[in-house]
Amino acid sequence: MTVSELPVAPADTRAAWVDRLRVVVIAGVVVVHVGTAYLVPIGWYYEERVDSDLLERVLFLLVAPLANFGLGPLFVVGGMMAVRSFARRGPASFVRGRLLRLGVPVLVVFLLIDPVADFWGAGAEGGDRPLAAFLSDFRGDRDIGVFWFVLALLAFNLGYAAWRARRSPPPATGGELGLGVLGALALAIVAVDAVVWLRWDYLTEHLWNLRWAQWPQSGALFVLGVVLAERRLVVAHALARGCGLVAAGGTVAFLGALVLGTEVSGDGADLTLAGNVAVAPISAVVALAFSVWVLDLFRRHDRPVGPVAALAARASYAAYLVHPLVLVAISAAARPLPWSPAAKFVLVAVAAVPTVFVVGHLVARLPGVRRVL
């Protein structure tokens, strides 16, 4: 049986497939966020939307799976890398490193990048609220935004460190990833969702936009990465191919449950109880299946990256950090163009993807910053 190994790379190497995955996922995040500026009714720092409610809703359904499942493979990789780093550095050094690399950027986003992006976006749309008002407003428009992903990773890494500081890892027995592990993780997601979604579901707005509804599945994906790395499990290609089919069919079911289980009113959209009951298990299965399929795809096509891709990979974290500012700046520059929002979406997306990596590369080279990013 053909298998696709998902090992933790030795400490002195960079796994090319992981680098390529990071670049592709972050480029996808950039395109999706450009879409929220022009096409999709999801809040963004700068908005210039198409004038069609029907088109917005259709485009939302196209973006929803990417927004919900697209970062999943990076949580799995995060779990795998946590195992490697913890084993190499020990508990205290591991925690210090994670607080520096993950915690500091979250604070920078919350205290500076988010309010500045809000200020630039509002100004480009004609607002006159001063920057000081955004910087001093810790409720209102202030949120952690796209960096909920990094905050969640920090929490999971600290939780892993606390767990492993008290309990030794299991023997690395090897073997293949089985359906039992995936099934147990899916059930865990649904069980935690049942509690979390009583207060926050996918459509709930809350303080600082921490995306609590996505933490259960993200945590389970992190655990999957830990299990793969600690037990030295490999993924059979047949299993990964089956996961791809499940993810495709499950995505259709996910969208159907989202449409049928959503109530739209003048105050916005909310998932009904029936919608939550339907979406939770479907989402759990799709998140796991999609992530396994994507990791297998990149691992099987592993090959050395070229110099440009290598630079992009090293700049990917910084690119993710600064991309809200870059997107707002490009959108503001494109505002005077007498083009439709759809045409501006294409223009800004094409310009933004390479630009965020170039800016990320320059930011990562700044003195002091390179230690973090």
Short mmCIF file of C-alpha atoms in Angstrom, two decimals:
data_model
loop_
_atom_site.label_atom_id
_atom_site.label_comp_id
_atom_site.label_asym_id
_atom_site.label_seq_id
_atom_site.Cartn_x
_atom_site.Cartn_y
_atom_site.Cartn_z
CA MET A 1 0.00 0.00 0.00
CA THR A 2 1.33 3.43 -0.93
CA VAL A 3 1.80 5.71 2.04
CA SER A 4 2.64 9.37 2.40
CA GLU A 5 4.97 10.02 5.30
CA LEU A 6 4.28 13.05 7.46
CA PRO A 7 7.38 13.06 9.65
CA VAL A 8 8.73 15.85 11.79
CA ALA A 9 11.81 17.15 9.98
CA PRO A 10 15.15 17.05 11.76
CA ALA A 11 15.98 20.19 13.69
CA ASP A 12 18.49 21.47 11.13
CA THR A 13 16.31 21.10 8.04
CA ARG A 14 13.31 22.84 6.53
CA ALA A 15 10.62 20.57 5.11
CA ALA A 16 10.03 21.83 1.57
CA TRP A 17 6.45 20.60 1.53
CA VAL A 18 5.67 22.56 4.71
CA ASP A 19 7.20 25.71 3.22
CA ARG A 20 5.15 25.30 0.06
CA LEU A 21 1.97 24.67 2.06
CA ARG A 22 2.48 27.86 4.09
CA VAL A 23 2.95 29.97 0.99
CA VAL A 24 -0.12 28.53 -0.74
CA VAL A 25 -2.37 28.86 2.32
CA ILE A 26 -1.32 32.44 3.06
CA ALA A 27 -1.71 33.43 -0.59
CA GLY A 28 -5.20 31.95 -0.39
CA VAL A 29 -5.92 33.92 2.78
CA VAL A 30 -4.91 37.12 0.99
CA VAL A 31 -7.24 36.43 -1.94
CA VAL A 32 -10.13 35.58 0.39
CA HIS A 33 -9.66 38.82 2.31
CA VAL A 34 -9.56 40.83 -0.90
CA GLY A 35 -12.87 39.12 -1.66
CA THR A 36 -14.31 40.33 1.65
CA ALA A 37 -13.45 43.88 0.59
CA TYR A 38 -15.23 43.71 -2.77
CA LEU A 39 -17.45 40.66 -3.15
CA VAL A 40 -18.48 38.95 0.08
CA PRO A 41 -20.61 40.33 2.95
CA ILE A 42 -18.01 39.65 5.64
CA GLY A 43 -16.54 42.59 7.54
CA TRP A 44 -13.17 43.94 6.41
CA TYR A 45 -11.15 47.10 7.02
CA TYR A 46 -12.03 48.57 3.62
CA GLU A 47 -15.27 47.76 1.78
CA GLU A 48 -16.45 48.59 -1.72
CA ARG A 49 -18.99 45.88 -2.45
CA VAL A 50 -20.87 44.67 -5.51
CA ASP A 51 -24.40 46.06 -5.69
CA SER A 52 -26.27 42.77 -5.55
CA ASP A 53 -27.51 41.00 -2.42
CA LEU A 54 -28.03 37.77 -4.35
CA LEU A 55 -24.50 37.81 -5.77
CA GLU A 56 -23.05 38.59 -2.33
CA ARG A 57 -24.85 35.61 -0.81
CA VAL A 58 -23.75 33.27 -3.59
CA LEU A 59 -20.15 34.42 -3.27
CA PHE A 60 -20.37 34.03 0.50
CA LEU A 61 -21.22 30.37 0.02
CA LEU A 62 -18.17 29.96 -2.21
CA VAL A 63 -15.88 31.62 0.34
CA ALA A 64 -17.35 30.04 3.50
CA PRO A 65 -15.61 26.64 3.13
CA LEU A 66 -12.24 28.30 2.50
CA ALA A 67 -12.70 30.60 5.49
CA ASN A 68 -13.77 27.71 7.72
CA PHE A 69 -11.38 24.95 6.64
CA GLY A 70 -8.53 26.66 4.78
CA LEU A 71 -6.27 27.19 7.82
CA GLY A 72 -6.85 23.64 9.07
CA PRO A 73 -3.69 22.08 7.57
CA LEU A 74 -1.55 24.73 9.28
CA PHE A 75 -2.96 23.71 12.67
CA VAL A 76 -1.90 20.13 11.93
CA VAL A 77 1.57 21.33 10.95
CA GLY A 78 1.60 23.47 14.11
CA GLY A 79 1.03 20.37 16.23
CA MET A 80 3.80 18.50 14.43
CA MET A 81 6.25 21.35 14.85
CA ALA A 82 5.34 21.69 18.54
CA VAL A 83 6.44 18.11 19.14
CA ARG A 84 9.79 18.70 17.45
CA SER A 85 10.45 21.99 19.21
CA PHE A 86 9.42 20.77 22.67
CA ALA A 87 11.63 17.69 22.39
CA ARG A 88 14.59 19.79 21.33
CA ARG A 89 14.22 22.77 23.69
CA GLY A 90 12.50 21.47 26.82
CA PRO A 91 9.47 23.00 28.59
CA ALA A 92 10.83 26.37 29.77
CA SER A 93 12.65 27.30 26.55
CA PHE A 94 9.73 26.06 24.45
CA VAL A 95 7.24 28.27 26.32
CA ARG A 96 9.52 31.32 26.11
CA GLY A 97 10.00 30.78 22.40
CA ARG A 98 6.28 30.41 21.72
CA LEU A 99 5.40 33.50 23.78
CA LEU A 100 7.95 35.46 21.77
CA ARG A 101 7.09 34.12 18.31
CA LEU A 102 3.31 33.89 18.73
CA GLY A 103 2.39 36.13 21.65
CA VAL A 104 4.29 39.27 20.66
CA PRO A 105 2.81 39.45 17.12
CA VAL A 106 -0.69 39.03 18.56
CA LEU A 107 -0.10 42.06 20.79
CA VAL A 108 1.29 44.04 17.85
CA VAL A 109 -1.82 43.24 15.81
CA PHE A 110 -4.18 44.11 18.63
CA LEU A 111 -2.45 47.32 19.72
CA LEU A 112 -1.25 48.67 16.38
CA ILE A 113 -2.00 46.86 13.12
CA ASP A 114 -5.74 46.42 13.64
CA PRO A 115 -6.49 50.06 14.64
CA VAL A 116 -4.20 51.44 11.92
CA ALA A 117 -5.89 49.27 9.29
CA ASP A 118 -9.28 50.43 10.58
CA PHE A 119 -8.12 54.05 10.36
CA TRP A 120 -6.77 53.71 6.82
CA GLY A 121 -9.84 51.83 5.62
CA ALA A 122 -12.28 54.30 7.15
CA GLY A 123 -10.30 57.23 5.78
CA ALA A 124 -10.24 55.75 2.29
CA GLU A 125 -14.03 55.41 2.48
CA GLY A 126 -14.37 59.08 3.42
CA GLY A 127 -14.36 58.91 7.21
CA ASP A 128 -12.67 61.61 9.29
CA ARG A 129 -12.21 59.85 12.62
CA PRO A 130 -8.65 60.50 13.88
CA LEU A 131 -6.10 57.73 14.38
CA ALA A 132 -5.95 58.43 18.12
CA ALA A 133 -9.63 57.49 18.40
CA PHE A 134 -8.96 54.07 16.88
CA LEU A 135 -5.83 53.49 18.96
CA SER A 136 -7.61 54.29 22.21
CA ASP A 137 -10.82 52.33 21.48
CA PHE A 138 -10.40 48.86 22.97
CA ARG A 139 -13.96 47.78 22.29
CA GLY A 140 -15.90 49.16 19.31
CA ASP A 141 -14.08 48.24 16.11
CA ARG A 142 -11.04 46.77 17.87
CA ASP A 143 -10.48 43.06 17.33
CA ILE A 144 -7.79 40.44 16.90
CA GLY A 145 -9.00 39.98 13.33
CA VAL A 146 -7.16 37.48 11.18
CA PHE A 147 -4.70 36.77 13.99
CA TRP A 148 -7.19 34.65 15.93
CA PHE A 149 -5.35 31.79 14.20
CA VAL A 150 -2.04 32.71 15.86
CA LEU A 151 -3.66 33.30 19.25
CA ALA A 152 -5.27 29.86 19.04
CA LEU A 153 -1.92 28.30 18.10
CA LEU A 154 -0.32 29.98 21.11
CA ALA A 155 -2.99 28.59 23.44
CA PHE A 156 -2.63 25.08 21.99
CA ASN A 157 1.17 25.19 22.23
CA LEU A 158 1.05 26.30 25.85
CA GLY A 159 -1.51 23.59 26.59
CA TYR A 160 0.73 20.99 24.95
CA ALA A 161 3.72 22.18 26.98
CA ALA A 162 1.76 21.94 30.23
CA TRP A 163 0.57 18.44 29.32
CA ARG A 164 3.98 17.12 28.28
CA ALA A 165 5.73 18.68 31.28
CA ARG A 166 3.70 16.28 33.43
CA ARG A 167 3.32 13.25 31.19
CA SER A 168 5.88 11.60 28.95
CA PRO A 169 4.91 11.08 25.31
CA PRO A 170 3.77 7.62 24.24
CA PRO A 171 6.21 5.27 22.47
CA ALA A 172 6.77 6.13 18.82
CA THR A 173 5.42 2.84 17.54
CA GLY A 174 4.99 3.89 13.92
CA GLY A 175 2.30 2.51 11.65
CA GLU A 176 -0.50 4.10 9.68
CA LEU A 177 -3.00 6.72 10.74
CA GLY A 178 -6.29 4.93 11.27
CA LEU A 179 -9.93 5.90 11.04
CA GLY A 180 -10.21 5.39 14.79
CA VAL A 181 -8.04 8.43 15.51
CA LEU A 182 -9.96 10.58 13.05
CA GLY A 183 -13.29 9.37 14.39
CA ALA A 184 -12.31 10.08 17.99
CA LEU A 185 -11.19 13.58 17.08
CA ALA A 186 -14.42 14.23 15.15
CA LEU A 187 -16.49 13.17 18.15
CA ALA A 188 -14.37 15.40 20.40
CA ILE A 189 -15.00 18.38 18.13
CA VAL A 190 -18.75 17.79 18.15
CA ALA A 191 -18.83 17.36 21.94
CA VAL A 192 -16.96 20.62 22.58
CA ASP A 193 -18.94 22.42 19.88
CA ALA A 194 -22.12 21.45 21.71
CA VAL A 195 -20.92 23.51 24.66
CA VAL A 196 -19.16 26.38 22.88
CA TRP A 197 -21.89 26.93 20.31
CA LEU A 198 -24.47 27.49 23.03
CA ARG A 199 -22.80 30.90 23.31
CA TRP A 200 -20.90 31.41 20.04
CA ASP A 201 -21.52 29.87 16.63
CA TYR A 202 -20.04 30.64 13.21
CA LEU A 203 -22.26 33.68 12.70
CA THR A 204 -22.06 35.18 16.20
CA GLU A 205 -20.31 38.52 16.64
CA HIS A 206 -18.52 39.09 19.94
CA LEU A 207 -15.78 41.08 21.62
CA TRP A 208 -12.45 41.20 19.71
CA ASN A 209 -13.63 38.64 17.12
CA LEU A 210 -11.77 35.72 18.68
CA ARG A 211 -13.69 33.14 16.61
CA TRP A 212 -14.42 30.85 19.56
CA ALA A 213 -16.65 28.67 17.39
CA GLN A 214 -13.61 27.55 15.38
CA TRP A 215 -11.37 26.73 18.32
CA PRO A 216 -12.70 23.19 18.96
CA GLN A 217 -11.97 21.96 15.42
CA SER A 218 -8.68 23.89 15.32
CA GLY A 219 -7.61 22.30 18.60
CA ALA A 220 -8.47 18.84 17.31
CA LEU A 221 -6.39 19.45 14.17
CA PHE A 222 -3.47 20.53 16.36
CA VAL A 223 -3.88 17.31 18.34
CA LEU A 224 -3.87 15.35 15.07
CA GLY A 225 -0.49 16.88 14.25
CA VAL A 226 0.80 15.95 17.71
CA VAL A 227 -0.39 12.36 17.30
CA LEU A 228 1.21 12.04 13.86
CA ALA A 229 4.54 13.35 15.12
CA GLU A 230 4.74 11.63 18.51
CA ARG A 231 3.66 8.23 17.23
CA ARG A 232 5.51 8.57 13.91
CA LEU A 233 2.38 7.66 11.99
CA VAL A 234 2.14 7.72 8.22
CA VAL A 235 -0.93 8.37 6.09
CA ALA A 236 -1.93 5.73 3.59
CA HIS A 237 -2.66 7.30 0.23
CA ALA A 238 -5.91 5.34 0.03
CA LEU A 239 -7.03 6.95 3.29
CA ALA A 240 -6.04 10.40 2.07
CA ARG A 241 -7.84 9.88 -1.23
CA GLY A 242 -10.95 8.81 0.67
CA CYS A 243 -10.64 11.88 2.88
CA GLY A 244 -10.59 14.04 -0.24
CA LEU A 245 -13.85 12.53 -1.42
CA VAL A 246 -15.40 12.92 2.03
CA ALA A 247 -14.25 16.55 2.18
CA ALA A 248 -15.79 17.29 -1.23
CA GLY A 249 -19.13 15.72 -0.38
CA GLY A 250 -19.07 17.13 3.14
CA THR A 251 -18.50 20.65 1.84
CA VAL A 252 -21.70 20.44 -0.18
CA ALA A 253 -23.53 19.18 2.91
CA PHE A 254 -21.92 21.93 5.02
CA LEU A 255 -23.19 24.64 2.66
CA GLY A 256 -26.65 23.08 2.57
CA ALA A 257 -26.83 22.97 6.37
CA LEU A 258 -25.58 26.54 6.54
CA VAL A 259 -28.27 27.76 4.13
CA LEU A 260 -31.14 25.77 5.62
CA GLY A 261 -30.11 26.45 9.23
CA THR A 262 -29.65 30.22 8.97
CA GLU A 263 -32.26 32.80 9.86
CA VAL A 264 -31.81 36.22 8.26
CA SER A 265 -33.37 39.27 9.92
CA GLY A 266 -32.83 42.99 10.02
CA ASP A 267 -30.25 42.46 12.77
CA GLY A 268 -28.16 40.07 10.67
CA ALA A 269 -27.96 36.30 10.28
CA ASP A 270 -28.05 33.64 12.99
CA LEU A 271 -27.77 29.87 13.00
CA THR A 272 -30.83 28.19 14.44
CA LEU A 273 -30.57 25.33 16.93
CA ALA A 274 -31.26 22.88 14.11
CA GLY A 275 -28.59 24.61 12.03
CA ASN A 276 -26.04 24.21 14.80
CA VAL A 277 -26.93 20.56 15.27
CA ALA A 278 -26.46 19.92 11.56
CA VAL A 279 -23.39 22.08 10.92
CA ALA A 280 -21.28 20.92 13.90
CA PRO A 281 -20.75 17.24 12.93
CA ILE A 282 -20.44 18.03 9.23
CA SER A 283 -17.86 20.72 9.94
CA ALA A 284 -15.87 18.36 12.19
CA VAL A 285 -15.67 15.66 9.53
CA VAL A 286 -14.82 18.06 6.71
CA ALA A 287 -12.11 19.86 8.72
CA LEU A 288 -10.31 16.60 9.48
CA ALA A 289 -10.80 15.04 6.06
CA PHE A 290 -9.75 18.17 4.17
CA SER A 291 -6.61 18.64 6.28
CA VAL A 292 -5.48 15.03 5.86
CA TRP A 293 -6.05 15.22 2.10
CA VAL A 294 -4.16 18.51 1.74
CA LEU A 295 -1.18 17.35 3.81
CA ASP A 296 -0.96 14.14 1.82
CA LEU A 297 -1.14 16.09 -1.44
CA PHE A 298 1.72 18.40 -0.50
CA ARG A 299 3.80 15.62 1.05
CA ARG A 300 3.51 13.39 -2.01
CA HIS A 301 4.60 16.22 -4.28
CA ASP A 302 7.49 17.18 -2.03
CA ARG A 303 10.43 18.60 -3.91
CA PRO A 304 12.98 21.33 -3.22
CA VAL A 305 11.61 24.84 -3.52
CA GLY A 306 13.25 27.39 -5.79
CA PRO A 307 14.95 30.54 -4.49
CA VAL A 308 11.86 32.73 -4.92
CA ALA A 309 9.60 30.21 -3.19
CA ALA A 310 12.17 29.79 -0.41
CA LEU A 311 12.19 33.55 0.23
CA ALA A 312 8.38 33.59 0.18
CA ALA A 313 8.29 30.72 2.68
CA ARG A 314 10.65 32.46 5.07
CA ALA A 315 8.59 35.65 4.75
CA SER A 316 5.21 33.90 5.06
CA TYR A 317 4.66 34.60 8.77
CA ALA A 318 5.57 38.27 8.42
CA ALA A 319 3.40 38.43 5.28
CA TYR A 320 0.45 37.11 7.27
CA LEU A 321 1.14 39.72 9.96
CA VAL A 322 1.20 42.75 7.66
CA HIS A 323 -1.26 41.72 4.97
CA PRO A 324 -4.23 43.73 6.36
CA LEU A 325 -2.21 46.95 6.01
CA VAL A 326 -1.00 46.02 2.53
CA LEU A 327 -4.50 45.15 1.30
CA VAL A 328 -6.00 48.37 2.64
CA ALA A 329 -3.22 50.42 1.04
CA ILE A 330 -3.70 48.79 -2.38
CA SER A 331 -7.49 49.06 -2.17
CA ALA A 332 -7.26 52.74 -1.23
CA ALA A 333 -4.97 53.35 -4.21
CA ALA A 334 -7.46 51.59 -6.51
CA ARG A 335 -10.50 53.45 -5.17
CA PRO A 336 -10.45 56.29 -7.76
CA LEU A 337 -10.48 53.84 -10.67
CA PRO A 338 -13.84 53.89 -12.52
CA TRP A 339 -14.08 50.10 -12.36
CA SER A 340 -16.65 47.75 -10.90
CA PRO A 341 -15.91 46.13 -7.54
CA ALA A 342 -15.51 42.77 -9.31
CA ALA A 343 -12.82 44.21 -11.61
CA LYS A 344 -11.08 45.85 -8.65
CA PHE A 345 -11.12 42.54 -6.85
CA VAL A 346 -9.12 40.95 -9.66
CA LEU A 347 -6.69 43.88 -9.80
CA VAL A 348 -6.12 44.07 -6.05
CA ALA A 349 -5.81 40.29 -5.63
CA VAL A 350 -3.22 40.00 -8.40
CA ALA A 351 -1.22 42.91 -6.97
CA ALA A 352 -1.61 41.94 -3.32
CA VAL A 353 -0.32 38.37 -3.34
CA PRO A 354 3.27 39.15 -4.39
CA THR A 355 3.27 42.46 -2.54
CA VAL A 356 2.47 40.98 0.87
CA PHE A 357 5.36 38.54 0.56
CA VAL A 358 7.77 41.28 -0.53
CA VAL A 359 6.69 43.51 2.36
CA GLY A 360 6.81 40.53 4.71
CA HIS A 361 10.36 39.78 3.58
CA LEU A 362 11.43 43.38 4.23
CA VAL A 363 9.73 43.49 7.64
CA ALA A 364 11.29 40.18 8.70
CA ARG A 365 14.76 41.59 7.95
CA LEU A 366 14.36 44.52 10.34
CA PRO A 367 16.70 44.43 13.37
CA GLY A 368 15.00 42.72 16.27
CA VAL A 369 12.03 41.62 14.20
CA ARG A 370 13.87 38.65 12.72
CA ARG A 371 14.07 37.08 16.20
CA VAL A 372 10.29 36.97 16.30
CA LEU A 373 9.23 36.47 12.69
#
